Amino acid sequence: MPVIDVNSIPASEVRPYNVLITGFGPFSRYAVNPSWLAVKPLHNTILTIDSPDEPVIVDDQSPTAEANSFTQDTRDIHLSTLQVPVTYEDVLAIVPGLHARPPVLPPSADPDLPDIMLPADGFDLIFHVGVAGRGPLRMERVGHKFCYNMKDATGSLAPIVRVTREENSNSNRGQSEPSEMERTERARLSEYLIESPVDGTEPPKRGFGKGYESFAEEIFTEIDVEKLVHHLKKVGVEQIYSSLDAGHYLCDFIYYCSLAESKRASGKADKSTTKVIFLHCPPVDQPLSTEEVTEAIKKSVIWLCGAAAKSAIPST
């Protein structure tokens, strides 16, 4: 895939934001995943935002001429999309490459889509989308490391995690009962649940093991999800709320993996270069149409890139 060298962009031009949006592939009764239906129309599109409109104040004086000229610019957002298979193996194989510089992406699963122009210095935002049950949109706040006890679209299981007895005891001690949302999702995906062993023993711990030992059991996105949801409601996306339970299935799995890889790529445990977010959408027309979900994604990306631009304003 072609690589964009941002160093070759003329100084007079404002560097674009580069955003990757992923949806999932076929799964269960979905010959085309509702998340991919909403994501696909955004491939190789460009959105535009105004540069930060707050003037830069230096030593409590009036805004400088340079600051005023800066606020008059606009900035493009380059959107690319990728379909990810609904398997643990593919998530583990694909997601680390999304956070490389330049990114490494697999061939498109959709032959109708042109190649992605890969940014040499990586994506600024990776926006994952997956399908859940009937209901509003859910903007997820946290990804989980363990408890992936459902089979993927090929009938395969998440990797077994080898832990010491002490680690397993500590993990179980802090484990809460499944939320109502998770119980609903598990009922919907009951055909993929692992059956308990006949001898009554606990099933093995499954999730992220080798290579992810240093990462916490929960990783929260650095994005202020509550502010994002509040903004979306103000601009007409009323059926949306924030969530702390991404479901302990492939949606949760890709979210945790992407959050961890973002931190790994930045080399920092407390701050990532590439921001990561996950949105759960309902099946088509239950109650939102595909077009409404696509519009919600666009509005989210514009707000997120606008917030990033404002946070980049110099301060003294």
Coordinates of C-alpha atoms in Angstrom, one line a residue:
M1 CA 0.0 0.0 0.0
P2 CA 1.3 3.5 -0.8
V3 CA 2.9 5.4 2.1
I4 CA 2.3 9.2 2.6
D5 CA 5.5 11.0 3.7
V6 CA 4.2 13.9 5.8
N7 CA 7.7 15.5 5.6
S8 CA 7.1 16.1 1.9
I9 CA 4.0 18.2 2.6
P10 CA 4.7 21.9 1.9
A11 CA 5.1 24.0 5.1
S12 CA 2.3 26.2 3.9
E13 CA -0.1 23.3 4.1
V14 CA -1.5 22.1 7.4
R15 CA -0.8 18.4 8.1
P16 CA -3.9 16.3 7.9
Y17 CA -5.2 14.1 10.6
N18 CA -5.0 10.4 9.6
V19 CA -7.8 8.2 11.0
L20 CA -8.3 4.5 10.6
I21 CA -11.9 3.1 11.1
T22 CA -12.3 -0.6 11.5
G23 CA -15.4 -2.7 11.2
F24 CA -15.9 -6.5 11.5
G25 CA -16.4 -9.1 8.9
P26 CA -19.2 -11.7 8.4
F27 CA -20.4 -13.3 11.6
S28 CA -23.3 -15.5 12.8
R29 CA -26.4 -14.5 10.9
Y30 CA -24.7 -11.4 9.4
A31 CA -23.5 -12.1 5.8
V32 CA -22.3 -8.5 6.0
N33 CA -21.6 -7.2 9.5
P34 CA -23.7 -4.1 10.4
S35 CA -20.5 -2.5 11.7
W36 CA -18.9 -2.8 8.3
L37 CA -22.0 -1.5 6.5
A38 CA -21.6 1.7 8.6
V39 CA -17.8 1.9 8.2
K40 CA -17.3 1.1 4.5
P41 CA -18.8 4.3 3.1
L42 CA -16.1 6.3 4.9
H43 CA -13.2 4.7 3.0
N44 CA -10.8 7.2 1.5
T45 CA -13.0 10.2 2.3
I46 CA -11.9 13.5 3.6
L47 CA -13.6 15.6 6.3
T48 CA -12.6 19.2 7.2
I49 CA -12.4 20.9 10.5
D50 CA -11.5 24.4 11.5
S51 CA -8.2 24.8 13.2
P52 CA -8.5 25.8 17.0
D53 CA -10.4 29.0 17.3
E54 CA -8.9 30.0 20.7
P55 CA -6.2 32.7 20.2
V56 CA -2.8 32.0 21.8
I57 CA -2.2 34.4 24.6
V58 CA 1.5 35.2 25.5
D59 CA 2.3 36.8 28.9
D60 CA -1.3 37.9 29.4
Q61 CA -1.0 40.2 26.3
S62 CA -3.2 40.4 23.2
P63 CA -3.2 37.5 20.7
T64 CA -0.2 37.7 18.3
A65 CA -0.7 38.2 14.6
E66 CA 0.8 34.8 14.1
A67 CA -1.8 33.3 16.4
N68 CA -4.6 35.1 14.6
S69 CA -3.5 33.8 11.2
F70 CA -3.3 30.3 12.7
T71 CA -6.9 30.3 13.8
Q72 CA -8.1 31.0 10.3
D73 CA -6.8 27.7 8.8
T74 CA -8.7 24.6 8.2
R75 CA -7.4 21.1 8.6
D76 CA -8.3 17.9 6.6
I77 CA -9.1 14.5 8.2
H78 CA -8.2 11.6 5.9
L79 CA -10.3 8.6 6.7
S80 CA -9.3 5.0 5.8
T81 CA -11.3 1.8 6.6
L82 CA -10.4 -1.8 7.3
Q83 CA -12.5 -4.9 7.7
V84 CA -11.3 -7.2 10.5
P85 CA -12.3 -10.9 10.6
V86 CA -14.2 -12.0 13.7
T87 CA -11.5 -14.2 15.1
Y88 CA -9.0 -13.9 18.0
E89 CA -6.1 -15.0 15.8
D90 CA -6.7 -12.3 13.2
V91 CA -7.1 -9.6 15.8
L92 CA -3.7 -10.6 17.3
A93 CA -2.1 -10.7 13.9
I94 CA -3.5 -7.5 12.5
V95 CA -3.8 -4.9 15.3
P96 CA -0.1 -4.5 16.2
G97 CA 0.6 -3.5 12.6
L98 CA -2.1 -0.8 12.7
H99 CA 0.0 1.0 15.3
A100 CA 3.3 0.7 13.5
R101 CA 5.0 3.6 11.8
P102 CA 4.3 3.4 8.9
P103 CA 1.3 1.1 9.6
V104 CA 1.2 -2.4 8.3
L105 CA -2.2 -3.5 7.1
P106 CA -3.4 -6.8 5.6
P107 CA -4.9 -6.9 2.1
S108 CA -8.5 -5.6 2.0
A109 CA -11.2 -8.2 2.5
D110 CA -13.4 -6.1 0.3
P111 CA -12.2 -6.1 -3.3
D112 CA -14.3 -3.0 -4.1
L113 CA -12.1 -0.8 -1.9
P114 CA -9.0 1.0 -3.3
D115 CA -5.7 0.9 -1.4
I116 CA -5.2 2.9 1.7
M117 CA -2.7 5.7 1.7
L118 CA -0.6 4.9 4.7
P119 CA 0.7 7.8 6.8
A120 CA 4.4 7.4 7.3
D121 CA 4.2 8.6 10.9
G122 CA 1.2 6.5 11.8
F123 CA -2.5 7.1 12.4
D124 CA -3.6 9.8 14.8
L125 CA -6.8 8.0 15.7
I126 CA -8.0 4.4 15.4
F127 CA -11.8 4.1 15.7
H128 CA -13.1 0.6 16.1
V129 CA -16.7 -0.3 15.5
G130 CA -18.6 -3.5 16.2
V131 CA -22.1 -4.8 16.4
A132 CA -24.0 -5.5 19.7
G133 CA -27.6 -6.2 20.4
R134 CA -30.7 -4.1 19.8
G135 CA -30.5 -0.6 21.3
P136 CA -28.7 2.7 21.3
L137 CA -25.1 3.2 20.3
R138 CA -22.5 2.5 23.1
M139 CA -19.2 4.4 23.3
E140 CA -16.9 2.1 25.2
R141 CA -14.5 3.4 27.8
V142 CA -12.4 0.3 28.7
G143 CA -10.9 -2.9 27.3
H144 CA -10.4 -6.1 29.3
K145 CA -7.4 -8.4 29.4
F146 CA -9.1 -11.7 30.5
C147 CA -12.4 -13.7 30.6
Y148 CA -12.8 -14.3 26.9
N149 CA -14.9 -17.5 27.2
M150 CA -16.8 -17.4 23.9
K151 CA -15.8 -19.0 20.6
D152 CA -15.1 -16.8 17.6
A153 CA -16.7 -17.0 14.2
T154 CA -14.6 -20.0 13.2
G155 CA -15.3 -21.8 16.5
S156 CA -11.8 -21.1 17.9
L157 CA -11.1 -19.9 21.4
A158 CA -9.0 -17.1 22.7
P159 CA -5.4 -18.0 23.8
I160 CA -5.0 -19.7 27.2
V161 CA -3.1 -17.5 29.6
R162 CA -0.6 -19.1 31.8
V163 CA -0.6 -17.5 35.2
T164 CA 0.7 -18.4 38.6
R165 CA -1.6 -19.5 41.4
E166 CA -1.1 -16.2 43.2
E167 CA -1.9 -14.2 40.1
N168 CA -5.0 -16.2 39.4
S169 CA -6.2 -15.8 43.0
N170 CA -5.7 -12.0 42.8
S171 CA -7.5 -11.9 39.5
N172 CA -10.5 -13.9 40.8
R173 CA -10.7 -11.8 44.0
G174 CA -11.3 -8.6 42.0
Q175 CA -13.7 -10.2 39.5
S176 CA -17.2 -8.9 39.7
E177 CA -20.4 -10.5 38.6
P178 CA -21.3 -10.0 34.9
S179 CA -23.3 -6.9 34.2
E180 CA -26.8 -6.9 32.8
M181 CA -25.3 -5.8 29.5
E182 CA -22.8 -8.7 29.4
R183 CA -25.5 -11.2 30.4
T184 CA -27.7 -9.9 27.5
E185 CA -24.8 -10.2 25.0
R186 CA -23.9 -13.7 26.2
A187 CA -27.5 -14.8 25.8
R188 CA -27.5 -13.4 22.2
L189 CA -24.2 -15.2 21.5
S190 CA -25.1 -18.4 23.4
E191 CA -24.1 -20.6 20.5
Y192 CA -20.5 -19.4 20.9
L193 CA -20.3 -19.9 24.7
I194 CA -17.8 -22.5 25.9
E195 CA -19.5 -25.3 27.8
S196 CA -18.2 -25.8 31.4
P197 CA -16.2 -28.9 32.0
V198 CA -18.2 -31.9 33.1
D199 CA -16.1 -32.3 36.2
G200 CA -17.1 -28.9 37.5
T201 CA -13.6 -27.5 37.3
E202 CA -12.9 -23.9 36.3
P203 CA -12.2 -23.3 32.6
P204 CA -8.7 -22.1 31.8
K205 CA -8.1 -18.3 31.8
R206 CA -8.3 -17.0 28.3
G207 CA -7.2 -13.6 26.9
F208 CA -3.9 -11.8 26.5
G209 CA -0.8 -13.6 27.7
K210 CA 2.7 -13.7 26.1
G211 CA 3.7 -10.2 25.1
Y212 CA 1.1 -8.5 27.2
E213 CA 2.3 -9.4 30.7
S214 CA 3.2 -5.8 31.5
F215 CA -0.2 -4.4 30.7
A216 CA -3.0 -3.9 33.3
E217 CA -6.1 -6.1 33.4
E218 CA -8.2 -3.1 32.3
I219 CA -7.0 -0.3 30.0
F220 CA -9.1 2.8 29.7
T221 CA -9.1 5.0 26.6
E222 CA -7.4 8.4 27.0
I223 CA -10.4 9.9 25.2
D224 CA -12.9 11.7 27.4
V225 CA -15.9 9.5 26.5
E226 CA -18.4 11.4 28.6
K227 CA -17.6 14.7 26.9
L228 CA -17.7 13.0 23.5
V229 CA -21.1 11.5 24.2
H230 CA -22.4 14.8 25.6
H231 CA -21.3 16.5 22.3
L232 CA -22.9 13.9 20.2
K233 CA -26.2 14.3 22.0
K234 CA -26.0 18.1 21.4
V235 CA -25.5 17.7 17.7
G236 CA -28.4 15.3 17.2
V237 CA -27.1 11.8 18.0
E238 CA -29.5 11.2 20.9
Q239 CA -29.5 7.4 21.1
I240 CA -26.0 6.9 22.6
Y241 CA -24.4 6.4 26.0
S242 CA -21.0 5.6 27.5
S243 CA -20.3 2.0 28.6
L244 CA -17.8 0.2 30.9
D245 CA -18.6 -3.2 29.5
A246 CA -17.4 -4.0 26.0
G247 CA -18.7 -7.6 26.3
H248 CA -15.7 -9.8 26.7
Y249 CA -15.9 -11.0 23.1
L250 CA -14.2 -9.9 19.9
C251 CA -15.2 -6.2 20.3
D252 CA -13.7 -6.1 23.7
F253 CA -10.7 -8.2 22.5
I254 CA -9.8 -5.8 19.6
Y255 CA -10.3 -2.8 21.9
Y256 CA -7.9 -4.0 24.6
C257 CA -5.4 -5.1 22.0
S258 CA -5.5 -1.8 20.3
L259 CA -5.2 0.2 23.5
A260 CA -2.2 -1.9 24.6
E261 CA -0.5 -1.7 21.2
S262 CA -1.0 2.1 21.2
K263 CA 0.9 2.4 24.5
R264 CA 3.5 0.0 23.3
A265 CA 4.1 2.0 20.1
S266 CA 4.4 5.2 22.1
G267 CA 6.9 3.7 24.6
K268 CA 4.9 5.2 27.4
A269 CA 2.6 3.6 29.9
D270 CA 0.6 6.7 30.6
K271 CA 0.2 8.4 27.2
S272 CA -0.3 7.2 23.7
T273 CA 0.5 8.9 20.4
T274 CA -2.4 7.2 18.6
K275 CA -5.7 7.6 20.4
V276 CA -8.1 4.6 20.3
I277 CA -11.9 4.4 20.8
F278 CA -14.6 1.8 20.3
L279 CA -18.2 2.2 19.3
H280 CA -20.9 -0.5 19.5
C281 CA -23.7 -0.2 17.0
P282 CA -27.0 -2.1 16.9
P283 CA -28.1 -4.4 14.1
V284 CA -29.6 -2.4 11.1
D285 CA -32.7 -0.5 12.0
Q286 CA -32.8 -1.7 15.6
P287 CA -33.3 1.2 16.0
L288 CA -30.7 3.1 14.0
S289 CA -30.2 2.9 10.3
T290 CA -26.8 2.3 8.8
E291 CA -26.8 5.9 7.6
E292 CA -27.4 7.2 11.1
V293 CA -24.5 5.1 12.5
T294 CA -22.2 6.3 9.7
E295 CA -23.2 9.9 10.5
A296 CA -22.5 9.3 14.2
I297 CA -19.0 8.0 13.4
K298 CA -18.3 11.1 11.3
K299 CA -19.5 13.5 14.0
S300 CA -17.4 11.6 16.5
V301 CA -14.2 11.8 14.4
I302 CA -14.7 15.5 13.7
W303 CA -15.1 16.3 17.4
L304 CA -12.1 14.1 18.4
C305 CA -9.8 15.7 15.8
G306 CA -11.1 19.1 16.8
A307 CA -10.3 18.4 20.4
A308 CA -6.9 17.2 19.5
A309 CA -6.2 20.4 17.6
K310 CA -7.3 22.5 20.5
S311 CA -5.1 20.5 22.9
A312 CA -2.1 21.2 20.7
I313 CA -2.4 25.0 21.1
P314 CA 0.9 26.3 22.7
S315 CA 0.6 27.5 26.2
T316 CA 3.0 29.5 28.4

